[in-house]
Tab-separated table of C-alpha atoms (C1' of nucleotides) in Angstrom:
chain	number	residue	atom	x	y	z
A	8	UNK	CA	42.904	54.123	85.419
A	9	UNK	CA	45.288	51.389	84.432
A	10	UNK	CA	44.777	49.025	87.251
A	11	UNK	CA	41.264	47.315	87.887
A	12	UNK	CA	39.270	49.583	90.075
A	13	UNK	CA	35.237	49.525	90.831
A	14	UNK	CA	34.284	52.748	92.058
A	15	UNK	CA	36.180	55.972	90.751
A	16	UNK	CA	39.696	55.007	91.821
A	17	UNK	CA	41.317	58.115	92.668
A	18	UNK	CA	44.662	58.395	91.659
A	19	UNK	CA	44.667	56.384	88.532
A	20	UNK	CA	48.222	55.107	89.010
A	21	UNK	CA	50.773	55.341	86.038
A	22	UNK	CA	52.868	52.406	84.802
A	23	UNK	CA	56.188	52.674	86.633
A	24	UNK	CA	58.753	53.797	84.206
A	25	UNK	CA	56.927	56.160	82.337
A	26	UNK	CA	57.462	59.198	84.124
A	27	UNK	CA	60.399	60.771	82.194
A	28	UNK	CA	58.263	60.373	78.957
A	29	UNK	CA	55.264	61.488	80.707
A	30	UNK	CA	56.642	64.716	81.979
A	31	UNK	CA	58.304	65.777	78.343
A	32	UNK	CA	55.038	64.827	77.051
A	33	UNK	CA	53.190	67.135	79.535
A	34	UNK	CA	56.041	69.836	79.318
A	35	UNK	CA	55.004	70.196	75.463
A	36	UNK	CA	51.222	70.511	75.804
A	37	UNK	CA	51.638	72.759	78.975
A	38	UNK	CA	53.772	74.852	77.319
A	39	UNK	CA	52.638	74.994	74.204
A	40	UNK	CA	49.154	76.793	75.744
A	41	UNK	CA	51.290	78.905	78.074
A	42	UNK	CA	55.035	79.421	77.561
A	43	UNK	CA	57.801	78.538	79.380
A	44	UNK	CA	57.884	81.101	82.231
A	45	UNK	CA	54.214	81.067	83.046
A	46	UNK	CA	54.157	76.995	83.268
A	47	UNK	CA	55.055	75.452	86.754
A	48	UNK	CA	56.746	72.403	87.395
A	49	UNK	CA	53.543	70.973	89.437
A	50	UNK	CA	51.321	71.926	86.478
A	51	UNK	CA	53.588	69.908	84.567
A	52	UNK	CA	53.544	67.184	87.140
A	53	UNK	CA	49.760	67.163	87.438
A	54	UNK	CA	49.384	67.121	84.028
A	55	UNK	CA	51.614	64.378	83.538
A	56	UNK	CA	50.273	62.580	86.583
A	57	UNK	CA	53.390	62.009	88.421
A	58	UNK	CA	54.808	64.205	91.941
A	59	UNK	CA	57.596	66.290	92.037
A	60	UNK	CA	59.704	63.197	93.636
A	61	UNK	CA	59.835	61.986	89.953
A	62	UNK	CA	60.117	65.128	88.600
A	63	UNK	CA	63.313	65.530	89.640
A	64	UNK	CA	64.785	61.761	90.020
A	65	UNK	CA	64.665	62.275	86.139
A	66	UNK	CA	65.591	65.934	85.747
A	67	UNK	CA	68.111	68.023	87.636
A	68	UNK	CA	65.688	71.597	87.227
A	69	UNK	CA	63.043	72.560	85.168
A	70	UNK	CA	65.611	74.194	82.803
A	71	UNK	CA	67.025	70.260	82.103
A	72	UNK	CA	63.533	69.360	81.322
A	73	UNK	CA	62.720	72.042	78.755
A	74	UNK	CA	66.139	71.132	76.755
A	75	UNK	CA	65.127	67.616	77.182
A	76	UNK	CA	61.790	68.583	75.558
A	77	UNK	CA	63.525	70.188	72.984
A	78	UNK	CA	65.377	67.450	71.738
A	79	UNK	CA	62.244	65.058	72.004
A	80	UNK	CA	60.569	67.638	69.673
A	81	UNK	CA	62.974	67.257	67.179
A	82	UNK	CA	62.698	63.667	67.263
A	83	UNK	CA	58.726	63.903	67.434
A	84	UNK	CA	58.952	65.709	63.811
A	85	UNK	CA	61.375	63.226	62.086
A	86	UNK	CA	58.624	60.990	60.684
A	87	UNK	CA	56.993	64.193	58.562
A	88	UNK	CA	60.428	63.522	56.402
A	89	UNK	CA	60.441	59.961	55.712
A	90	UNK	CA	56.780	58.425	56.412
A	91	UNK	CA	54.390	60.534	54.949
A	92	UNK	CA	53.027	59.590	51.242
A	93	UNK	CA	54.247	62.594	49.427
A	94	UNK	CA	57.966	61.505	50.742
A	95	UNK	CA	57.578	59.144	48.186
A	96	UNK	CA	57.016	61.115	45.353
A	97	UNK	CA	59.383	61.411	42.163
A	98	UNK	CA	59.552	65.103	41.588
A	99	UNK	CA	61.707	66.874	44.282
A	100	UNK	CA	59.053	70.143	44.029
A	101	UNK	CA	56.150	67.773	44.333
A	102	UNK	CA	57.855	66.420	47.409
A	103	UNK	CA	58.162	70.368	48.652
A	104	UNK	CA	54.682	70.954	47.998
A	105	UNK	CA	53.361	67.771	49.368
A	106	UNK	CA	55.331	68.880	52.517
A	107	UNK	CA	53.904	72.589	52.829
A	108	UNK	CA	50.349	71.079	52.371
A	109	UNK	CA	50.782	68.824	54.849
A	110	UNK	CA	51.940	71.563	57.278
A	111	UNK	CA	48.463	73.242	55.903
A	112	UNK	CA	46.394	70.044	56.780
A	113	UNK	CA	47.535	70.374	60.343
A	114	UNK	CA	46.287	73.738	60.679
A	115	UNK	CA	42.912	72.932	61.787
A	116	UNK	CA	41.013	73.061	65.613
A	117	UNK	CA	42.238	74.584	68.639
A	118	UNK	CA	45.502	76.717	68.410
A	119	UNK	CA	47.107	74.421	71.378
A	120	UNK	CA	46.826	71.689	69.023
A	121	UNK	CA	49.191	72.957	65.963
A	122	UNK	CA	51.469	75.389	67.611
A	123	UNK	CA	55.141	75.076	68.090
A	124	UNK	CA	56.840	73.875	70.891
A	125	UNK	CA	60.016	75.334	69.749
A	126	UNK	CA	58.971	78.534	69.035
A	127	UNK	CA	56.537	79.194	72.268
A	128	UNK	CA	59.598	78.299	74.185
A	129	UNK	CA	62.131	80.227	72.668
A	130	UNK	CA	60.078	83.530	72.775
A	131	UNK	CA	60.437	83.696	76.715
A	132	UNK	CA	63.254	81.877	77.165
A	133	UNK	CA	66.260	83.030	74.959
A	134	UNK	CA	67.303	85.978	77.036
A	135	UNK	CA	67.156	84.162	80.430
A	136	UNK	CA	68.373	80.597	79.312
A	137	UNK	CA	71.168	79.861	77.108
A	138	UNK	CA	71.133	76.262	77.616
A	139	UNK	CA	67.007	76.510	76.219
A	140	UNK	CA	68.039	78.997	73.320
A	141	UNK	CA	70.631	76.441	71.682
A	142	UNK	CA	68.412	73.516	72.004
A	143	UNK	CA	65.865	75.614	69.970
A	144	UNK	CA	68.050	76.955	67.533
A	145	UNK	CA	69.073	73.263	67.144
A	146	UNK	CA	65.754	71.979	66.788
A	147	UNK	CA	64.870	74.464	64.184
A	148	UNK	CA	67.951	74.012	62.209
A	149	UNK	CA	67.314	70.274	62.312
A	150	UNK	CA	64.145	71.238	60.433
A	151	UNK	CA	65.465	73.213	57.812
A	152	UNK	CA	68.292	71.014	57.173
A	153	UNK	CA	65.733	68.355	56.570
A	154	UNK	CA	63.873	70.370	54.010
A	155	UNK	CA	66.950	71.602	52.206
A	156	UNK	CA	67.369	68.492	49.798
A	157	UNK	CA	64.145	68.185	48.192
A	158	UNK	CA	64.458	72.336	47.814
A	159	UNK	CA	68.131	71.695	46.309
A	160	UNK	CA	67.033	68.697	44.268
A	161	UNK	CA	63.871	71.196	42.931
A	162	UNK	CA	66.393	74.140	42.386
A	163	UNK	CA	68.495	71.821	40.143
A	164	UNK	CA	65.537	70.598	38.131
A	165	UNK	CA	63.378	73.596	37.729
A	166	UNK	CA	66.226	76.451	38.265
A	167	UNK	CA	65.938	79.284	41.017
A	168	UNK	CA	66.182	83.172	41.254
A	169	UNK	CA	69.558	84.617	42.159
A	170	UNK	CA	71.207	84.087	45.412
A	171	UNK	CA	68.397	82.120	46.688
A	172	UNK	CA	70.093	78.965	48.676
A	173	UNK	CA	68.055	76.032	50.089
A	174	UNK	CA	68.437	76.598	53.461
A	175	UNK	CA	67.206	79.975	52.976
A	176	UNK	CA	64.120	79.091	51.640
A	177	UNK	CA	63.765	76.424	54.273
A	178	UNK	CA	64.020	79.055	56.640
A	179	UNK	CA	61.689	81.243	55.218
A	180	UNK	CA	58.915	78.394	55.266
A	181	UNK	CA	59.595	77.850	58.829
A	182	UNK	CA	59.230	81.510	59.421
A	183	UNK	CA	56.104	81.571	57.683
A	184	UNK	CA	54.716	78.790	60.108
A	185	UNK	CA	56.060	80.090	63.249
A	186	UNK	CA	54.334	83.559	62.500
A	187	UNK	CA	51.149	81.809	61.398
A	188	UNK	CA	51.343	80.426	64.656
A	189	UNK	CA	51.521	83.669	66.739
A	190	UNK	CA	48.843	85.803	64.485
A	191	UNK	CA	46.652	82.773	65.197
A	192	UNK	CA	47.263	82.989	68.739
A	193	UNK	CA	46.015	86.638	68.636
A	194	UNK	CA	42.720	85.846	66.939
A	195	UNK	CA	42.384	82.005	68.532
A	196	UNK	CA	41.757	80.892	65.264
A	197	UNK	CA	43.516	79.042	62.683
A	198	UNK	CA	42.175	80.287	59.472
A	199	UNK	CA	44.617	83.102	59.819
A	200	UNK	CA	47.610	80.879	59.924
A	201	UNK	CA	46.080	78.762	56.794
A	202	UNK	CA	45.712	82.218	54.610
A	203	UNK	CA	49.697	82.819	55.232
A	204	UNK	CA	50.535	78.890	54.132
A	205	UNK	CA	48.615	79.577	51.288
A	206	UNK	CA	50.666	82.613	50.056
A	207	UNK	CA	53.729	80.490	51.282
A	208	UNK	CA	52.465	77.587	48.448
A	209	UNK	CA	51.972	80.454	46.198
A	210	UNK	CA	55.281	81.751	46.556
A	211	UNK	CA	57.101	78.705	46.068
A	212	UNK	CA	54.931	77.817	43.022
A	213	UNK	CA	55.929	80.937	41.270
A	214	UNK	CA	59.423	80.357	42.120
A	215	UNK	CA	59.783	77.354	40.384
A	216	UNK	CA	57.568	78.070	37.415
A	217	UNK	CA	54.649	75.644	38.179
A	218	UNK	CA	51.383	77.256	37.927
B	10	UNK	CA	65.761	111.268	99.496
B	11	UNK	CA	64.418	114.220	97.693
B	12	UNK	CA	66.727	116.855	98.739
B	13	UNK	CA	69.777	118.332	97.347
B	14	UNK	CA	72.771	116.054	97.268
B	15	UNK	CA	76.774	117.036	96.883
B	16	UNK	CA	78.151	113.756	96.029
B	17	UNK	CA	76.655	111.485	93.349
B	18	UNK	CA	72.923	111.610	94.566
B	19	UNK	CA	71.549	108.391	94.365
B	20	UNK	CA	68.004	107.513	92.497
B	21	UNK	CA	67.963	110.404	90.308
B	22	UNK	CA	64.165	111.355	90.990
B	23	UNK	CA	62.109	111.307	88.123
B	24	UNK	CA	59.587	114.113	86.939
B	25	UNK	CA	56.381	114.225	88.346
B	26	UNK	CA	53.787	113.059	85.946
B	27	UNK	CA	55.665	110.827	83.885
B	28	UNK	CA	55.421	107.562	85.893
B	29	UNK	CA	52.450	106.442	83.803
B	30	UNK	CA	54.411	106.825	80.586
B	31	UNK	CA	57.651	105.510	81.733
B	32	UNK	CA	55.960	102.491	83.231
B	33	UNK	CA	54.694	101.660	79.730
B	34	UNK	CA	57.826	101.958	78.175
B	35	UNK	CA	59.452	100.100	80.502
B	36	UNK	CA	56.909	97.106	79.950
B	37	UNK	CA	57.450	97.365	76.292
B	38	UNK	CA	61.198	96.571	76.954
B	39	UNK	CA	61.212	94.290	79.680
B	40	UNK	CA	58.369	92.144	78.036
B	41	UNK	CA	59.975	91.998	74.649
B	42	UNK	CA	63.049	90.679	76.376
B	43	UNK	CA	61.287	88.173	78.427
B	44	UNK	CA	57.663	87.585	77.690
B	45	UNK	CA	54.956	88.709	79.864
B	46	UNK	CA	54.762	86.059	82.789
B	47	UNK	CA	58.624	85.916	83.274
B	48	UNK	CA	58.252	89.743	83.696
B	49	UNK	CA	57.445	90.780	87.172
B	50	UNK	CA	56.049	93.938	88.596
B	51	UNK	CA	59.095	94.745	90.558
B	52	UNK	CA	61.437	94.650	87.361
B	53	UNK	CA	59.221	96.880	85.149
B	54	UNK	CA	59.222	99.534	88.305
B	55	UNK	CA	62.918	99.256	88.482
B	56	UNK	CA	63.346	100.011	84.954
B	57	UNK	CA	60.701	102.636	84.737
B	58	UNK	CA	62.543	104.257	87.639
B	59	UNK	CA	59.321	104.458	90.021
B	60	UNK	CA	58.188	102.233	92.983
B	61	UNK	CA	54.880	99.736	93.085
B	62	UNK	CA	53.052	102.658	95.022
B	63	UNK	CA	53.053	104.348	91.747
B	64	UNK	CA	52.666	101.658	89.556
B	65	UNK	CA	49.450	100.214	91.285
B	66	UNK	CA	48.408	104.084	91.561
B	67	UNK	CA	48.053	104.481	87.819
B	68	UNK	CA	47.266	100.606	86.926
B	69	UNK	CA	44.714	98.232	88.691
B	70	UNK	CA	46.645	95.382	87.589
B	71	UNK	CA	49.704	93.624	85.836
B	72	UNK	CA	47.339	93.010	83.320
B	73	UNK	CA	46.060	96.088	83.372
B	74	UNK	CA	49.099	97.712	82.586
B	75	UNK	CA	49.352	95.157	79.650
B	76	UNK	CA	46.366	95.829	78.011
B	77	UNK	CA	47.273	99.782	78.288
B	78	UNK	CA	50.978	98.898	76.927
B	79	UNK	CA	49.476	97.170	73.773
B	80	UNK	CA	46.972	100.103	72.915
B	81	UNK	CA	50.348	102.531	73.013
B	82	UNK	CA	52.566	100.180	71.018
B	83	UNK	CA	49.933	100.438	68.628
B	84	UNK	CA	49.727	104.180	68.688
B	85	UNK	CA	53.664	104.058	68.506
B	86	UNK	CA	53.585	102.060	64.899
B	87	UNK	CA	51.197	104.545	63.533
B	88	UNK	CA	53.994	107.175	62.330
B	89	UNK	CA	55.244	104.195	60.079
B	90	UNK	CA	52.068	104.929	57.612
B	91	UNK	CA	52.033	108.654	57.446
B	92	UNK	CA	55.572	110.280	58.351
B	93	UNK	CA	58.097	108.054	56.677
B	94	UNK	CA	59.387	109.184	53.102
B	95	UNK	CA	58.225	106.145	51.296
B	96	UNK	CA	54.331	106.920	52.470
B	97	UNK	CA	54.254	110.215	49.639
B	98	UNK	CA	55.304	108.137	46.809
B	99	UNK	CA	53.134	108.184	43.653
B	100	UNK	CA	53.103	104.554	42.818
B	101	UNK	CA	51.170	102.305	45.484
B	102	UNK	CA	53.363	99.151	44.838
B	103	UNK	CA	56.509	101.773	45.358
B	104	UNK	CA	54.959	102.695	48.881
B	105	UNK	CA	53.876	98.977	49.645
B	106	UNK	CA	57.540	97.835	48.619
B	107	UNK	CA	58.986	100.977	50.354
B	108	UNK	CA	57.058	100.055	53.737
B	109	UNK	CA	58.634	96.310	53.571
B	110	UNK	CA	62.127	97.967	52.840
B	111	UNK	CA	61.688	99.835	55.630
B	112	UNK	CA	60.712	96.906	57.876
B	113	UNK	CA	63.843	95.296	56.440
B	114	UNK	CA	65.766	98.078	57.717
B	115	UNK	CA	64.832	97.912	61.209
B	116	UNK	CA	66.253	94.151	61.254
B	117	UNK	CA	69.599	94.952	62.608
B	118	UNK	CA	71.439	94.851	66.031
B	119	UNK	CA	70.477	93.366	68.966
B	120	UNK	CA	67.232	91.200	69.074
B	121	UNK	CA	65.562	92.964	71.897
B	122	UNK	CA	66.100	95.863	69.594
B	123	UNK	CA	63.472	94.905	66.970
B	124	UNK	CA	61.213	92.591	68.061
B	125	UNK	CA	57.589	93.226	68.599
B	126	UNK	CA	55.938	93.514	72.002
B	127	UNK	CA	52.714	92.130	70.849
B	128	UNK	CA	53.973	89.232	69.366
B	129	UNK	CA	55.795	88.399	72.120
B	130	UNK	CA	53.280	89.035	74.762
B	131	UNK	CA	50.390	86.748	72.919
B	132	UNK	CA	52.647	84.096	72.739
B	133	UNK	CA	52.185	83.358	76.331
B	134	UNK	CA	49.160	85.369	77.492
B	135	UNK	CA	46.728	84.340	74.962
B	136	UNK	CA	45.286	81.429	76.909
B	137	UNK	CA	45.468	82.860	80.137
B	138	UNK	CA	44.389	86.139	79.753
B	139	UNK	CA	41.553	86.965	77.119
B	140	UNK	CA	41.654	90.770	77.715
B	141	UNK	CA	45.685	90.622	76.793
B	142	UNK	CA	44.613	88.431	73.866
B	143	UNK	CA	41.835	90.822	72.597
B	144	UNK	CA	44.407	93.769	73.142
B	145	UNK	CA	46.715	92.125	70.978
B	146	UNK	CA	44.565	91.329	68.556
B	147	UNK	CA	43.215	94.612	68.186
B	148	UNK	CA	46.709	95.899	67.635
B	149	UNK	CA	47.985	93.487	64.720
B	150	UNK	CA	44.304	94.028	63.247
B	151	UNK	CA	45.242	97.909	63.165
B	152	UNK	CA	48.635	97.369	61.445
B	153	UNK	CA	46.980	95.166	58.899
B	154	UNK	CA	44.254	97.367	58.321
B	155	UNK	CA	46.752	100.666	57.849
B	156	UNK	CA	48.794	98.243	55.546
B	157	UNK	CA	45.418	97.162	53.245
B	158	UNK	CA	44.766	100.576	51.494
B	159	UNK	CA	48.239	100.356	49.506
B	160	UNK	CA	47.890	96.840	48.949
B	161	UNK	CA	44.709	97.264	47.425
B	162	UNK	CA	45.534	100.715	45.040
B	163	UNK	CA	48.349	98.002	43.822
B	164	UNK	CA	46.059	95.437	42.945
B	165	UNK	CA	43.829	97.812	41.330
B	166	UNK	CA	46.660	99.056	39.210
B	167	UNK	CA	48.740	95.725	38.592
B	168	UNK	CA	46.199	93.401	38.918
B	169	UNK	CA	46.432	90.283	41.702
B	170	UNK	CA	46.058	86.585	41.631
B	171	UNK	CA	42.523	85.329	42.061
B	172	UNK	CA	40.937	84.667	45.471
B	173	UNK	CA	43.711	86.875	47.230
B	174	UNK	CA	42.593	90.136	49.294
B	175	UNK	CA	44.379	93.145	50.420
B	176	UNK	CA	43.941	91.940	54.190
B	177	UNK	CA	45.046	88.677	53.165
B	178	UNK	CA	48.275	89.862	51.857
B	179	UNK	CA	48.618	92.433	54.717
B	180	UNK	CA	48.312	89.642	57.490
B	181	UNK	CA	50.958	87.573	55.790
B	182	UNK	CA	53.352	90.517	55.842
B	183	UNK	CA	52.591	90.362	59.289
B	184	UNK	CA	53.323	86.670	59.867
B	185	UNK	CA	56.588	86.735	57.807
B	186	UNK	CA	57.709	89.807	60.403
B	187	UNK	CA	56.428	87.488	63.334
B	188	UNK	CA	58.147	84.488	62.166
B	189	UNK	CA	61.363	86.514	61.679
B	190	UNK	CA	61.080	87.729	65.157
B	191	UNK	CA	60.862	84.172	66.182
B	192	UNK	CA	63.590	82.684	64.405
B	193	UNK	CA	65.704	85.730	64.881
B	194	UNK	CA	65.396	84.832	69.151
B	195	UNK	CA	66.499	81.244	68.288
B	196	UNK	CA	69.726	82.184	66.606
B	197	UNK	CA	69.916	85.512	68.703
B	198	UNK	CA	71.047	87.147	65.519
B	199	UNK	CA	68.933	89.292	63.076
B	200	UNK	CA	70.180	87.944	59.753
B	201	UNK	CA	67.720	85.228	59.522
B	202	UNK	CA	64.993	87.608	59.644
B	203	UNK	CA	66.304	89.652	56.929
B	204	UNK	CA	66.663	86.711	54.781
B	205	UNK	CA	63.308	85.825	55.449
B	206	UNK	CA	61.427	89.366	54.465
B	207	UNK	CA	64.187	89.055	51.373
B	208	UNK	CA	61.954	86.335	50.296
B	209	UNK	CA	58.624	88.413	50.853
B	210	UNK	CA	60.174	91.112	48.979
B	211	UNK	CA	60.528	88.827	45.922
B	212	UNK	CA	56.917	87.713	46.749
B	213	UNK	CA	55.391	90.980	46.401
B	214	UNK	CA	57.290	92.034	43.562
B	215	UNK	CA	56.542	88.314	41.627
B	216	UNK	CA	52.770	89.140	42.505
B	217	UNK	CA	52.473	92.294	40.975
B	218	UNK	CA	54.767	91.461	37.960
B	219	UNK	CA	57.787	93.978	38.782
B	220	UNK	CA	60.757	92.320	38.534
C	22	DA	C1'	47.852	136.954	98.917
C	23	DT	C1'	47.240	133.417	102.262
C	24	DC	C1'	44.575	129.733	103.999
C	25	DT	C1'	41.356	125.711	103.875
C	26	DA	C1'	39.609	121.837	101.829
C	27	DC	C1'	40.344	118.683	98.796
C	28	DA	C1'	42.625	115.432	94.832
C	29	DT	C1'	46.308	113.714	92.423
C	30	DA	C1'	50.670	111.323	92.548
C	31	DC	C1'	53.761	108.822	94.781
C	32	DC	C1'	56.290	106.049	98.310
C	33	DG	C1'	57.630	101.603	100.570
C	34	DA	C1'	57.005	97.943	104.142
C	35	DC	C1'	54.173	94.431	104.428
C	36	DT	C1'	51.259	90.124	103.465
C	37	DG	C1'	49.381	85.878	101.722
C	38	DG	C1'	49.766	82.702	98.674
C	39	DT	C1'	52.960	80.337	95.039
C	40	DT	C1'	57.742	78.514	93.176
C	41	DG	C1'	61.065	76.061	91.946
C	42	DG	C1'	63.799	72.915	94.747
C	43	DT	C1'	65.419	69.541	98.958
C	44	DA	C1'	65.406	65.710	102.236
C	45	DT	C1'	63.745	61.866	103.653
C	46	DG	C1'	61.062	57.794	103.390
C	47	DG	C1'	58.500	54.145	100.645
C	48	DT	C1'	57.923	50.386	97.501
C	49	DG	C1'	58.566	47.305	93.495
C	50	DT	C1'	62.405	44.591	90.406
C	51	DC	C1'	66.672	42.235	90.077
D	18	DG	C1'	69.197	43.635	100.012
D	19	DA	C1'	70.583	47.088	96.803
D	20	DC	C1'	69.218	50.149	93.853
D	21	DA	C1'	66.335	52.608	90.493
D	22	DC	C1'	62.059	54.853	91.007
D	23	DC	C1'	58.580	57.224	93.010
D	24	DA	C1'	55.596	60.142	96.886
D	25	DT	C1'	55.132	63.249	101.015
D	26	DA	C1'	56.481	67.106	103.709
D	27	DC	C1'	58.521	70.526	103.286
D	28	DC	C1'	61.468	75.144	103.004
D	29	DA	C1'	63.353	80.036	101.391
D	30	DA	C1'	62.790	82.667	97.764
D	31	DC	C1'	59.653	85.338	95.060
D	32	DC	C1'	55.547	87.008	93.415
D	33	DA	C1'	51.055	90.169	92.814
D	34	DG	C1'	48.985	93.378	95.229
D	35	DT	C1'	47.538	95.872	99.693
D	36	DC	C1'	47.939	99.818	103.038
D	37	DG	C1'	48.962	103.342	105.572
D	38	DG	C1'	51.192	107.411	104.520
D	39	DT	C1'	53.568	111.797	102.320
D	40	DA	C1'	54.458	115.395	99.070
D	41	DT	C1'	52.814	118.101	95.607
D	42	DG	C1'	48.918	120.907	93.023
D	43	DT	C1'	45.015	123.608	92.982
D	44	DA	C1'	40.313	125.686	93.226
D	45	DG	C1'	37.833	128.828	96.012
D	46	DA	C1'	36.431	131.829	99.645
D	47	DT	C1'	38.083	135.320	102.494
DNA sequence: ATCTACATACCGACTGGTTGGTATGGTGTC
DNA sequence: GACACCATACCAACCAGTCGGTATGTAGAT
């Protein structure tokens, strides 16, 4: 309710000009819960509190919204790499472990609350929509590239197994997270994802010789 | 047209009594490519070479087929644990590493060829169908429980970090595989999944002190 | 062996509801 | 009053599921 209403004002009019952002946020929410194909345009509109007219004014198609939402998701993740306290630590390995700890700390509460929009969407869209797949690929790549510098620095400082690269390990971290999301969906519980990330933490510590 | 045809007989009639199995196999194929929601009953029927009449003769609903297909998938995986050469090895750690190597060896060729029916389906059905979610949970649990005895034996023989359990590690292995499938879908390439499993192999070796 | 009675397996046109997308009209802002 | 922004009404395509019917097998009585 943004406007004054004495009794239960019906439609709770949304501020003009915010429809695009609201639609993207609604897409994140709905797609994370149901996947891309199962989410209808009407559902997204209802969740966003706008009508179809607004939807197709801002986006050419459902697919176009998906691509825009993927880009927005990447932007949403950016603060993880420069705004959080652990990013100020001196030691690159501390920064890396701090990042994983942070991801671990997110794995609580209902499953819809921590799963990945990109990972969910790519599962049922990669074969049917190349634009969506490419947007998802770009988003994952951006995450891994943001993680790589600290890994690289840790490798320089502490050494690393032969044949391992920074991007390699970054992708493995992402892989464990995505796998944890999938398993959490099977049990409808976050514990199984935390377990897996705990193994990941142990692995990273062992690689760099930190007990 | 069930009768004899001289030139290119069109529909290639399927043997009577095989419809149920064909439908399940078709569901595995189609759902792995597109997810559950995006796959239509007609698509499954076409892929199976039967009609809708046959579909609803054997299954009460699309959801019922999904549950049956999940159970069939579990059965399909069973030979992995008792028919393969590495399962005859003496050392439990060798059996475990052999299993992971085997999973690694499957990660080649087109993405649809190696991804997991269960992991794909649970992503867009866990919130909308409790029966499907439960069937997926059971399938994953069965896999982990089949893997656990060798891990347990390896822990007894070689020791293991405090607080780690066999089921724990089994679930982590499954998690890395599922995560690899997701990442492979973003790049539409199997390499990224192999990378991640290579990290997993290194982790398991490090845990049990085998260099 | 043949006939009757019934069960199982399958076919494909049809239906009521849903979907992504469109056409058109209204409303606030510069 | 022009233009971006959004609402409402609508449509053709598509969807899961239904239904009347056919084809094939089979068990028992004669």
